Tab-separated table of C-alpha atoms and ligand atoms in Angstrom:
chain	number	residue	atom	x	y	z
P	1	MET	CA	25.586	-0.637	-8.937
P	2	GLY	CA	27.992	-3.642	-9.251
P	3	TYR	CA	27.163	-6.821	-7.796
P	4	LEU	CA	28.312	-8.492	-4.659
P	5	LEU	CA	30.846	-12.194	-5.082
P	6	VAL	CA	30.410	-14.696	-2.497
P	7	GLU	CA	32.837	-17.644	-2.338
P	8	GLY	CA	30.420	-19.940	-0.301
P	9	GLY	CA	30.819	-22.931	2.499
P	10	ARG	CA	32.593	-21.049	4.535
P	11	PRO	CA	30.923	-20.927	8.239
P	12	LEU	CA	30.153	-17.936	9.641
P	13	SER	CA	30.895	-16.891	13.490
P	14	GLY	CA	31.793	-13.868	15.961
P	15	ARG	CA	29.764	-10.853	17.247
P	16	ILE	CA	27.871	-8.264	15.207
P	17	ALA	CA	26.226	-5.392	16.054
P	18	VAL	CA	22.565	-4.218	14.366
P	19	GLU	CA	21.588	-1.096	13.166
P	20	GLY	CA	18.639	1.171	13.781
P	21	ALA	CA	15.597	-0.427	12.543
P	22	LYS	CA	15.035	0.600	9.014
P	23	ASN	CA	11.058	0.983	9.406
P	24	ALA	CA	10.779	2.845	13.031
P	25	ALA	CA	13.751	5.330	10.867
P	26	LEU	CA	10.915	6.325	8.358
P	27	PRO	CA	8.047	6.988	9.973
P	28	ALA	CA	10.079	8.837	12.995
P	29	CYS	CA	12.155	10.884	10.498
P	30	VAL	CA	7.777	11.412	8.741
P	31	ALA	CA	6.271	12.175	11.966
P	32	SER	CA	8.756	15.331	11.993
P	33	LEU	CA	7.024	17.314	9.888
P	34	LEU	CA	4.145	17.210	12.585
P	35	THR	CA	5.932	19.909	14.485
P	36	ASP	CA	8.208	23.003	14.113
P	37	GLY	CA	9.880	22.022	16.466
P	38	PRO	CA	13.512	20.199	16.585
P	39	ILE	CA	14.012	16.118	16.309
P	40	VAL	CA	16.626	14.305	17.051
P	41	LEU	CA	17.025	10.793	16.393
P	42	HIS	CA	19.814	8.372	17.059
P	43	ARG	CA	20.850	5.351	16.106
P	44	ILE	CA	19.562	6.104	11.912
P	45	PRO	CA	20.945	3.405	9.445
P	46	GLN	CA	22.945	4.063	7.078
P	47	LEU	CA	20.310	2.883	3.916
P	48	ARG	CA	18.990	4.120	1.083
P	49	ASP	CA	15.738	4.495	2.355
P	50	VAL	CA	16.560	6.582	5.026
P	51	SER	CA	18.295	8.843	2.601
P	52	THR	CA	15.512	9.120	0.238
P	53	ILE	CA	12.559	10.240	2.886
P	54	LEU	CA	15.641	12.857	3.887
P	55	PHE	CA	15.337	14.123	0.608
P	56	THR	CA	12.043	14.167	0.373
P	57	ILE	CA	11.157	15.925	4.030
P	58	GLY	CA	13.974	17.883	2.691
P	59	GLU	CA	11.635	19.335	-0.187
P	60	LEU	CA	9.138	19.511	1.738
P	61	GLY	CA	11.065	21.799	3.914
P	62	LYS	CA	12.793	20.714	6.914
P	63	ARG	CA	16.647	21.255	7.362
P	64	VAL	CA	18.062	17.816	7.954
P	65	ILE	CA	21.294	17.572	9.612
P	66	ARG	CA	22.678	14.103	9.684
P	67	ASN	CA	26.159	12.875	11.553
P	68	GLY	CA	26.079	9.519	11.017
P	69	PRO	CA	23.669	7.404	12.746
P	70	ASP	CA	22.463	10.719	14.971
P	71	LEU	CA	20.582	13.066	12.603
P	72	LEU	CA	18.536	16.609	13.982
P	73	ILE	CA	15.693	17.207	11.590
P	74	ALA	CA	14.230	21.123	12.282
P	75	GLY	CA	12.706	24.303	10.801
P	76	ALA	CA	9.386	24.914	9.848
P	77	PRO	CA	7.342	21.834	6.515
P	78	LEU	CA	7.140	24.909	4.211
P	79	SER	CA	5.180	22.839	1.049
P	80	PHE	CA	2.069	20.773	1.081
P	81	GLU	CA	3.274	18.778	-2.223
P	82	ALA	CA	5.680	15.878	-1.997
P	83	ASN	CA	8.639	15.320	-4.526
P	84	PRO	CA	7.044	12.848	-6.899
P	85	TYR	CA	10.293	11.383	-7.937
P	86	SER	CA	10.842	10.488	-4.128
P	87	VAL	CA	7.281	9.031	-3.282
P	88	SER	CA	7.720	6.672	-6.460
P	89	GLN	CA	11.675	5.388	-5.036
P	90	MET	CA	9.923	4.419	-1.852
P	91	ARG	CA	5.927	3.470	-0.232
P	92	ALA	CA	6.921	4.499	2.921
P	93	SER	CA	6.949	8.141	1.420
P	94	PHE	CA	3.307	8.113	1.130
P	95	LEU	CA	3.061	8.594	4.861
P	96	VAL	CA	4.044	12.322	4.394
P	97	LEU	CA	0.250	12.895	3.464
P	98	GLY	CA	-1.227	12.763	6.911
P	99	PRO	CA	1.446	14.799	8.469
P	100	LEU	CA	1.124	17.816	5.461
P	101	VAL	CA	-2.948	17.375	5.826
P	102	ALA	CA	-2.922	18.041	9.266
P	103	ARG	CA	-0.321	20.762	9.217
P	104	PHE	CA	-1.605	22.711	5.631
P	105	GLY	CA	-4.877	21.490	5.820
P	106	ARG	CA	-4.192	20.699	2.402
P	107	ALA	CA	-2.244	18.337	0.532
P	108	VAL	CA	-0.739	16.655	-2.935
P	109	VAL	CA	1.540	12.872	-2.791
P	110	PRO	CA	2.064	10.718	-5.696
P	111	LEU	CA	0.479	6.945	-5.062
P	112	PRO	CA	2.825	4.781	-4.442
P	113	GLY	CA	3.867	2.453	-7.286
P	114	GLY	CA	3.135	-1.110	-6.981
P	115	CYS	CA	6.505	-2.609	-6.137
P	116	SER	CA	7.752	-6.829	-6.109
P	117	ILE	CA	5.838	-8.072	-3.142
P	118	GLY	CA	2.431	-6.932	-4.474
P	119	PRO	CA	-0.329	-4.137	-5.631
P	120	ARG	CA	0.342	-2.997	-2.033
P	121	PRO	CA	-2.539	-0.414	-2.087
P	122	VAL	CA	-3.324	2.422	0.334
P	123	ASP	CA	-6.845	2.674	0.116
P	124	LEU	CA	-7.057	2.161	4.281
P	125	HIS	CA	-4.825	5.709	4.856
P	126	LEU	CA	-7.717	7.486	2.360
P	127	LYS	CA	-10.380	5.766	4.080
P	128	GLY	CA	-8.776	6.506	7.806
P	129	LEU	CA	-8.139	10.329	6.488
P	130	GLN	CA	-11.987	10.897	5.035
P	131	ALA	CA	-13.430	9.546	8.329
P	132	LEU	CA	-11.116	11.867	10.217
P	133	GLY	CA	-12.772	14.485	7.808
P	134	ALA	CA	-10.548	14.975	4.837
P	135	ARG	CA	-11.851	15.454	1.560
P	136	VAL	CA	-9.597	13.006	-0.984
P	137	GLU	CA	-9.489	13.247	-4.839
P	138	GLU	CA	-7.188	10.719	-7.409
P	139	ARG	CA	-6.531	12.080	-10.243
P	140	ASP	CA	-2.830	12.298	-12.315
P	141	GLY	CA	-1.896	9.104	-10.668
P	142	ALA	CA	-1.790	11.484	-7.050
P	143	VAL	CA	-4.191	12.034	-4.391
P	144	ALA	CA	-5.313	15.327	-3.571
P	145	VAL	CA	-6.516	15.911	0.121
P	146	MET	CA	-8.132	18.577	1.290
P	147	ALA	CA	-9.431	19.022	5.414
P	148	ASP	CA	-10.579	22.432	7.166
P	149	ARG	CA	-10.545	20.477	10.190
P	150	LEU	CA	-9.852	16.864	11.383
P	151	ARG	CA	-12.008	15.842	13.818
P	152	GLY	CA	-11.286	12.447	16.020
P	153	CYS	CA	-13.453	9.656	15.748
P	154	ARG	CA	-13.323	5.349	15.439
P	155	ILE	CA	-11.981	3.767	12.892
P	156	GLU	CA	-11.679	-0.001	12.732
P	157	LEU	CA	-9.142	-0.998	10.505
P	158	PRO	CA	-10.046	-4.598	8.204
P	159	PHE	CA	-6.608	-5.383	8.368
P	160	PRO	CA	-3.640	-4.203	10.594
P	161	SER	CA	-1.697	-2.480	8.225
P	162	VAL	CA	1.282	-1.450	9.614
P	163	GLY	CA	1.019	2.104	7.583
P	164	ALA	CA	-2.050	2.934	7.880
P	165	THR	CA	-1.238	2.616	11.405
P	166	GLU	CA	1.461	5.041	11.889
P	167	GLN	CA	-0.255	7.160	9.174
P	168	LEU	CA	-3.629	7.799	11.202
P	169	LEU	CA	-1.651	8.232	14.149
P	170	MET	CA	-0.143	11.213	13.175
P	171	VAL	CA	-2.795	12.962	11.944
P	172	ALA	CA	-4.817	11.761	15.336
P	173	SER	CA	-1.698	13.837	16.912
P	174	LEU	CA	-2.892	16.624	15.493
P	175	ALA	CA	-6.645	16.659	15.206
P	176	ASP	CA	-9.440	17.578	17.311
P	177	GLY	CA	-11.103	15.435	20.173
P	178	GLU	CA	-10.007	11.741	20.409
P	179	THR	CA	-9.422	9.244	17.864
P	180	GLU	CA	-9.845	5.073	17.955
P	181	ILE	CA	-8.003	3.081	15.964
P	182	ALA	CA	-9.372	-0.533	15.946
P	183	ASN	CA	-7.370	-2.873	14.572
P	184	GLY	CA	-4.376	-1.327	14.429
P	185	ALA	CA	-0.745	-2.932	13.844
P	186	ILE	CA	1.165	-3.478	16.256
P	187	GLU	CA	4.806	-4.279	15.178
P	188	PRO	CA	7.419	-3.325	17.657
P	189	GLU	CA	8.070	-0.284	14.780
P	190	VAL	CA	4.786	1.029	15.270
P	191	ILE	CA	5.240	1.248	18.525
P	192	ASP	CA	8.356	3.003	18.753
P	193	LEU	CA	6.690	5.590	16.541
P	194	VAL	CA	3.952	6.153	19.344
P	195	SER	CA	7.034	6.372	22.182
P	196	LEU	CA	8.513	9.261	19.359
P	197	LEU	CA	4.692	11.180	19.494
P	198	ARG	CA	4.412	10.760	22.965
P	199	LYS	CA	7.984	12.494	23.840
P	200	MET	CA	6.507	15.271	21.139
P	201	GLY	CA	3.366	15.796	23.140
P	202	SER	CA	0.916	13.307	22.314
P	203	ASN	CA	-1.262	11.214	24.438
P	204	VAL	CA	-1.581	7.844	22.982
P	205	GLU	CA	-2.653	4.904	25.191
P	206	ILE	CA	-2.871	0.876	23.857
P	207	ASP	CA	-4.995	-1.450	24.551
P	208	GLY	CA	-4.132	-4.227	22.083
P	209	ARG	CA	-4.974	-3.555	19.075
P	210	THR	CA	-6.786	-0.123	19.856
P	211	PHE	CA	-5.411	3.147	20.128
P	212	ARG	CA	-6.411	6.228	21.487
P	213	ILE	CA	-5.103	9.941	21.088
P	214	GLU	CA	-6.231	12.619	22.252
P	215	GLY	CA	-5.455	15.652	19.144
P	216	ARG	CA	-2.716	18.195	20.488
P	217	ILE	CA	-3.227	21.563	19.199
P	218	SER	CA	0.748	21.404	17.728
P	219	LEU	CA	3.465	18.747	18.919
P	220	SER	CA	6.873	20.147	20.853
P	221	GLY	CA	10.559	18.813	19.307
P	222	ALA	CA	11.671	15.409	20.803
P	223	GLU	CA	14.538	13.387	20.950
P	224	HIS	CA	14.784	9.973	20.393
P	225	THR	CA	16.877	6.515	19.993
P	226	LEU	CA	15.361	4.398	17.402
P	227	ILE	CA	14.711	0.637	18.470
P	228	PRO	CA	17.290	-1.727	16.993
P	229	ASP	CA	15.979	-3.591	13.560
P	230	ARG	CA	14.645	-6.609	13.752
P	231	MET	CA	15.269	-7.460	10.149
P	232	GLU	CA	18.526	-7.117	10.179
P	233	ALA	CA	19.531	-9.237	13.620
P	234	GLY	CA	17.329	-11.935	12.156
P	235	THR	CA	18.755	-11.790	8.454
P	236	LEU	CA	22.541	-11.791	10.145
P	237	LEU	CA	21.678	-14.540	12.871
P	238	LEU	CA	20.072	-16.940	9.045
P	239	ALA	CA	23.743	-15.630	8.252
P	240	GLY	CA	25.155	-18.117	11.370
P	241	ALA	CA	22.576	-20.760	11.207
P	242	ILE	CA	22.982	-21.794	7.285
P	243	THR	CA	26.570	-21.706	7.375
P	244	GLY	CA	26.784	-23.887	10.221
P	245	GLY	CA	28.717	-21.091	12.050
P	246	GLU	CA	27.870	-19.416	15.603
P	247	VAL	CA	26.907	-15.611	15.147
P	248	THR	CA	26.255	-12.985	18.025
P	249	VAL	CA	24.555	-10.341	16.855
P	250	GLU	CA	24.487	-7.653	19.826
P	251	GLY	CA	21.955	-4.563	20.678
P	252	VAL	CA	18.873	-6.364	20.028
P	253	GLU	CA	15.488	-6.695	21.426
P	254	PRO	CA	14.968	-10.507	21.809
P	255	GLY	CA	11.149	-9.827	22.231
P	256	HIS	CA	10.994	-8.354	18.709
P	257	LEU	CA	11.856	-12.061	17.405
P	258	GLU	CA	9.567	-14.098	19.214
P	259	ALA	CA	7.740	-15.875	16.665
P	260	PHE	CA	11.308	-15.754	14.644
P	261	LEU	CA	13.028	-17.687	17.664
P	262	GLU	CA	10.572	-20.092	17.926
P	263	ALA	CA	10.942	-21.161	14.448
P	264	LEU	CA	14.774	-21.405	14.647
P	265	SER	CA	14.459	-23.412	17.608
P	266	ALA	CA	12.132	-25.697	16.128
P	267	SER	CA	14.800	-25.945	13.158
P	268	GLY	CA	16.871	-27.408	15.561
P	269	LEU	CA	18.943	-24.184	16.469
P	270	THR	CA	20.039	-23.877	20.073
P	271	ILE	CA	19.197	-20.315	21.032
P	272	GLY	CA	21.381	-18.272	23.661
P	273	GLU	CA	19.385	-15.041	25.090
P	274	GLY	CA	21.347	-12.208	26.562
P	275	ASP	CA	21.528	-9.000	27.688
P	276	GLY	CA	20.217	-7.376	24.506
P	277	GLU	CA	22.070	-10.269	22.480
P	278	LEU	CA	21.471	-13.577	20.582
P	279	THR	CA	23.390	-16.480	19.820
P	280	VAL	CA	22.600	-19.467	17.606
P	281	VAL	CA	24.159	-22.630	17.652
P	282	PRO	CA	23.744	-24.885	14.811
P	283	ARG	CA	23.254	-28.246	15.268
P	284	GLY	CA	23.424	-29.906	11.700
P	285	ARG	CA	21.349	-29.040	8.956
P	286	PRO	CA	17.381	-27.583	9.644
P	287	GLU	CA	14.863	-30.206	10.800
P	288	PRO	CA	11.337	-29.240	8.657
P	289	VAL	CA	8.757	-26.749	10.273
P	290	GLU	CA	5.656	-25.276	9.473
P	291	VAL	CA	5.354	-21.654	9.857
P	292	LYS	CA	2.652	-19.098	8.680
P	293	THR	CA	3.509	-15.300	8.219
P	294	GLY	CA	1.486	-12.906	9.426
P	295	PRO	CA	0.697	-9.359	11.918
P	296	HIS	CA	2.706	-8.930	14.765
P	297	PRO	CA	2.969	-11.049	17.397
P	298	GLY	CA	2.845	-13.304	14.583
P	299	PHE	CA	5.881	-14.308	12.130
P	300	PRO	CA	7.858	-11.263	10.140
P	301	THR	CA	6.399	-11.599	6.651
P	302	ASP	CA	10.094	-9.677	5.885
P	303	LEU	CA	11.950	-12.817	7.474
P	304	HIS	CA	9.873	-15.302	5.386
P	305	PRO	CA	12.538	-14.843	2.704
P	306	PRO	CA	15.944	-15.597	5.129
P	307	LEU	CA	13.921	-18.298	6.562
P	308	ALA	CA	13.494	-19.825	3.210
P	309	ALA	CA	17.165	-19.718	1.999
P	310	TYR	CA	18.050	-21.643	5.188
P	311	LEU	CA	15.344	-24.481	4.932
P	312	SER	CA	16.380	-24.786	1.450
P	313	VAL	CA	19.030	-26.857	3.192
P	314	GLY	CA	17.345	-28.766	5.402
P	315	ARG	CA	16.297	-31.935	6.284
P	316	GLY	CA	12.347	-33.054	5.088
P	317	THR	CA	9.949	-30.559	3.587
P	318	SER	CA	9.283	-27.604	5.719
P	319	ARG	CA	5.883	-25.368	4.805
P	320	VAL	CA	5.836	-21.158	5.015
P	321	THR	CA	2.501	-19.667	4.524
P	322	GLU	CA	2.833	-16.171	3.254
P	323	GLY	CA	-0.174	-14.313	5.378
P	324	VAL	CA	0.459	-10.650	4.093
P	325	PHE	CA	1.353	-10.104	0.653
P	326	GLU	CA	0.526	-11.294	-2.503
P	327	ARG	CA	3.944	-11.566	-4.288
P	328	ARG	CA	6.770	-13.032	-0.937
P	329	PHE	CA	7.976	-15.903	-3.123
P	330	THR	CA	10.213	-13.474	-5.635
P	331	TYR	CA	13.081	-15.515	-3.673
P	332	VAL	CA	12.171	-18.704	-5.150
P	333	ASP	CA	13.245	-18.667	-9.084
P	334	GLY	CA	17.154	-17.545	-7.410
P	335	LEU	CA	17.045	-20.535	-4.781
P	336	ARG	CA	15.254	-22.331	-7.864
P	337	SER	CA	18.568	-21.964	-10.108
P	338	MET	CA	20.669	-23.277	-7.453
P	339	GLY	CA	19.398	-26.186	-6.782
P	340	ALA	CA	16.482	-25.472	-4.195
P	341	GLN	CA	13.725	-27.856	-4.281
P	342	ILE	CA	10.371	-25.304	-3.546
P	343	ALA	CA	6.955	-25.512	-4.864
P	344	VAL	CA	4.702	-23.029	-4.591
P	345	SER	CA	0.831	-23.309	-4.242
P	346	GLY	CA	-1.103	-20.171	-3.824
P	347	ARG	CA	0.682	-18.563	-0.751
P	348	THR	CA	1.912	-22.096	0.839
P	349	GLY	CA	5.650	-22.792	-0.609
P	350	SER	CA	7.117	-26.078	0.685
P	351	ILE	CA	11.149	-26.561	1.067
P	352	THR	CA	12.371	-30.159	0.084
P	353	GLY	CA	16.039	-29.619	1.325
P	354	VAL	CA	18.814	-30.409	0.125
P	355	LYS	CA	22.291	-30.877	1.199
P	356	ARG	CA	24.315	-28.707	-0.843
P	357	LEU	CA	22.986	-25.490	-2.871
P	358	ARG	CA	25.194	-24.801	-5.722
P	359	GLY	CA	26.478	-21.249	-6.619
P	360	SER	CA	24.744	-19.075	-9.768
P	361	SER	CA	24.241	-15.958	-10.650
P	362	LEU	CA	20.887	-13.839	-9.475
P	363	VAL	CA	19.645	-10.884	-9.233
P	364	ALA	CA	17.639	-9.100	-6.254
P	365	PRO	CA	14.166	-8.830	-6.951
P	366	ASP	CA	13.258	-6.793	-3.677
P	367	ILE	CA	14.831	-6.390	-0.368
P	368	ARG	CA	14.003	-9.423	1.506
P	369	ALA	CA	14.536	-11.681	-1.434
P	370	GLY	CA	17.890	-10.645	-1.878
P	371	ALA	CA	18.643	-11.638	1.277
P	372	ALA	CA	17.357	-14.783	0.767
P	373	LEU	CA	19.847	-15.116	-2.199
P	374	LEU	CA	22.459	-13.866	-0.201
P	375	LEU	CA	22.426	-16.129	2.299
P	376	ALA	CA	22.181	-19.256	0.144
P	377	GLY	CA	25.320	-17.800	-1.664
P	378	LEU	CA	27.095	-18.033	1.878
P	379	ALA	CA	25.890	-21.850	1.915
P	380	ALA	CA	26.740	-22.123	-1.329
P	381	GLU	CA	29.409	-24.799	-3.280
P	382	GLY	CA	31.663	-22.720	-5.421
P	383	GLU	CA	30.804	-18.952	-6.156
P	384	THR	CA	27.724	-16.406	-6.077
P	385	ARG	CA	27.386	-13.212	-7.601
P	386	VAL	CA	24.282	-11.183	-6.342
P	387	SER	CA	23.589	-8.036	-8.599
P	388	GLY	CA	20.439	-5.991	-7.897
P	389	LEU	CA	22.070	-3.876	-5.159
P	390	GLU	CA	20.118	-1.043	-5.001
P	391	GLN	CA	17.756	-3.151	-3.346
P	392	ILE	CA	19.906	-4.741	-0.733
P	393	ASP	CA	20.833	-1.733	-0.302
P	394	ARG	CA	17.449	-0.482	0.917
P	395	GLY	CA	17.619	-2.687	4.174
P	396	TYR	CA	21.037	-3.821	4.936
P	397	ALA	CA	23.760	-1.277	5.515
P	398	GLY	CA	26.833	-2.244	4.773
P	399	ILE	CA	26.166	-5.671	4.212
P	400	GLU	CA	29.353	-6.749	3.054
P	401	ASP	CA	30.964	-5.649	5.817
P	402	LYS	CA	29.043	-7.478	8.194
P	403	LEU	CA	29.627	-10.672	6.948
P	404	SER	CA	33.366	-10.081	6.500
P	405	ARG	CA	33.820	-9.669	9.860
P	406	LEU	CA	31.681	-12.650	10.538
P	407	GLY	CA	34.364	-14.266	8.166
P	408	ALA	CA	32.324	-14.356	5.387
P	409	LYS	CA	33.912	-14.014	1.678
P	410	VAL	CA	32.481	-11.581	-0.006
P	411	GLU	CA	33.100	-8.195	-1.699
P	412	ARG	CA	31.203	-5.978	-3.766
P	413	THR	CA	32.424	-4.818	-7.471
P	414	ASN	CA	30.861	-2.269	-8.644
P	415	ASP	CA	32.273	-2.346	-12.626
E	1	LIG	C1	5.611	-2.231	5.964
E	1	LIG	O1	4.838	-2.312	4.963
E	1	LIG	C2	7.157	-2.333	6.390
E	1	LIG	N1	7.529	-1.519	5.666
E	1	LIG	C3	7.457	-3.824	5.514
E	1	LIG	O2	8.444	-4.138	5.227
E	1	LIG	C4	6.443	-5.305	5.620
E	1	LIG	O3	6.937	-6.079	5.011
E	1	LIG	C5	5.400	-4.475	6.235
E	1	LIG	O4	4.637	-3.351	6.414
E	1	LIG	C6	4.331	-6.071	7.071
E	1	LIG	O5	4.861	-6.038	8.589
E	1	LIG	C7	7.967	0.099	6.022
E	1	LIG	O6	7.059	-0.349	7.378
E	1	LIG	C8	8.507	0.973	5.743
E	1	LIG	P1	1.206	-2.902	5.143
E	1	LIG	P2	3.279	-1.375	4.630
E	1	LIG	O7	0.079	-1.661	5.518
E	1	LIG	O8	3.169	-0.568	5.483
E	1	LIG	C9	-2.588	-4.681	2.350
E	1	LIG	C10	10.187	-3.884	4.120
E	1	LIG	O9	11.469	-5.103	3.388
E	1	LIG	N2	-3.153	-3.317	2.803
E	1	LIG	O10	1.030	-3.681	6.836
E	1	LIG	O11	3.206	-1.170	3.155
E	1	LIG	C11	-1.079	-4.526	1.581
E	1	LIG	O12	-1.604	-4.646	0.312
E	1	LIG	C12	8.929	-4.002	4.125
E	1	LIG	O13	10.951	-3.792	5.254
E	1	LIG	C13	-4.220	-2.436	1.996
E	1	LIG	O14	-4.520	-3.618	1.228
E	1	LIG	O15	2.687	-3.380	4.970
E	1	LIG	C14	-0.159	-5.824	1.990
E	1	LIG	O16	-0.760	-6.870	1.559
E	1	LIG	C15	8.305	-4.931	3.041
E	1	LIG	N3	-4.289	-0.856	2.181
E	1	LIG	C16	-0.895	-6.048	3.668
E	1	LIG	O17	-1.815	-5.177	3.476
E	1	LIG	C17	-3.724	-0.411	2.286
E	1	LIG	O18	-4.177	0.859	2.275
E	1	LIG	C18	0.555	-5.237	4.549
E	1	LIG	O19	0.265	-3.965	3.992
E	1	LIG	C19	-2.588	-0.738	2.815
E	1	LIG	C20	-2.068	-2.095	2.964
């Protein structure tokens, strides 16, 4: 996969359009399994993870026709056994389980492998399916789920899990009667799935963190435009902030990033908000901030590593506490190799800012840590080489092109 070569120290500035949200695209593609009708999705990002999910649903019998950001998924799913390869590649593929059980009354799906940000179990997905009447057997690293009928019920999640909420919303949309999901995740990407399900004929009410779904016998095809990718937007804004340049991201929903923007303002950045646009105007090195990540509307865990990179060149000592994943500090070693001063105790990272980072040779451990290392390279003195691009490409489409358009000197080398 090669690596990115970054020449640091160049302020980024200009305007850049943001893609559709990866974490809305993945459940939306899976929701197509709930119907034999055509699903048309717009603003599909050109990402590896999207290719992976489309491979998976294609393997299940769906016809997929893609034309850049537009996607048509048609036909009936023909198999209830998911391809082990794709689920091992990406945890979100596990979302096919519920729709397959709802359509076929049975499904066999491999358990997702752990990943670098923690073990990430799926117990909440399986408990919810059992509550709806399914029988779950684990064997040989997969789950076999059977359900003669899925009956609506009340499910209370102990933690507002994004994936479990999405899985159960999709199953409940074809169950008999009403399902109530309490303490559900309300991330914008989950709400975007609800708006697609509603267009497919599902009756979903949202009251705070409680979802009420009236099951249907069947759902129809629909057309839907995905929300913008708030993680890409936040990362590109931080590319401007960390290099001391003025960057505007276009086609965004500022309301999806309130906690993130509050933290940026607290660090001394001036934030400009326009119609579907956000601009950062840096005023010197960031002031220290205290941030705790958590379920929406809290500070999004996926912007923790990029923010930490920005704070590593700030004044004073900032603290970032990770409230979602066990191992979100995968970016620390890479930043330390560039001269960052970061101490991690439990789930809190203390970041004492330094004037300048120095370029280094780095490997992206996961999507968001990779983004953090790339941002640090943009600000560092000298050259930085970031490999492990199969991680970065999972979540950021054409990142080097976007950064170059903003004035960065970054190129992909495929040797
Ligand atoms: C989604 O992952 C996102 N992925 C993640 O983005 C994001 O970081 C995460 O939500 C939190 O916002 C997609 O939407 C495809 P969770 P998900 O279920 O659904 C525990 C990125 O970089 N948990 O909310 O896996 C779990 O271990 C990715 O784009 C259980 O214990 O997140 C974790 O600690 C990274 N049992 C916590 O909940 C379960 O059954 C959050 O997981 C499910 C989850």
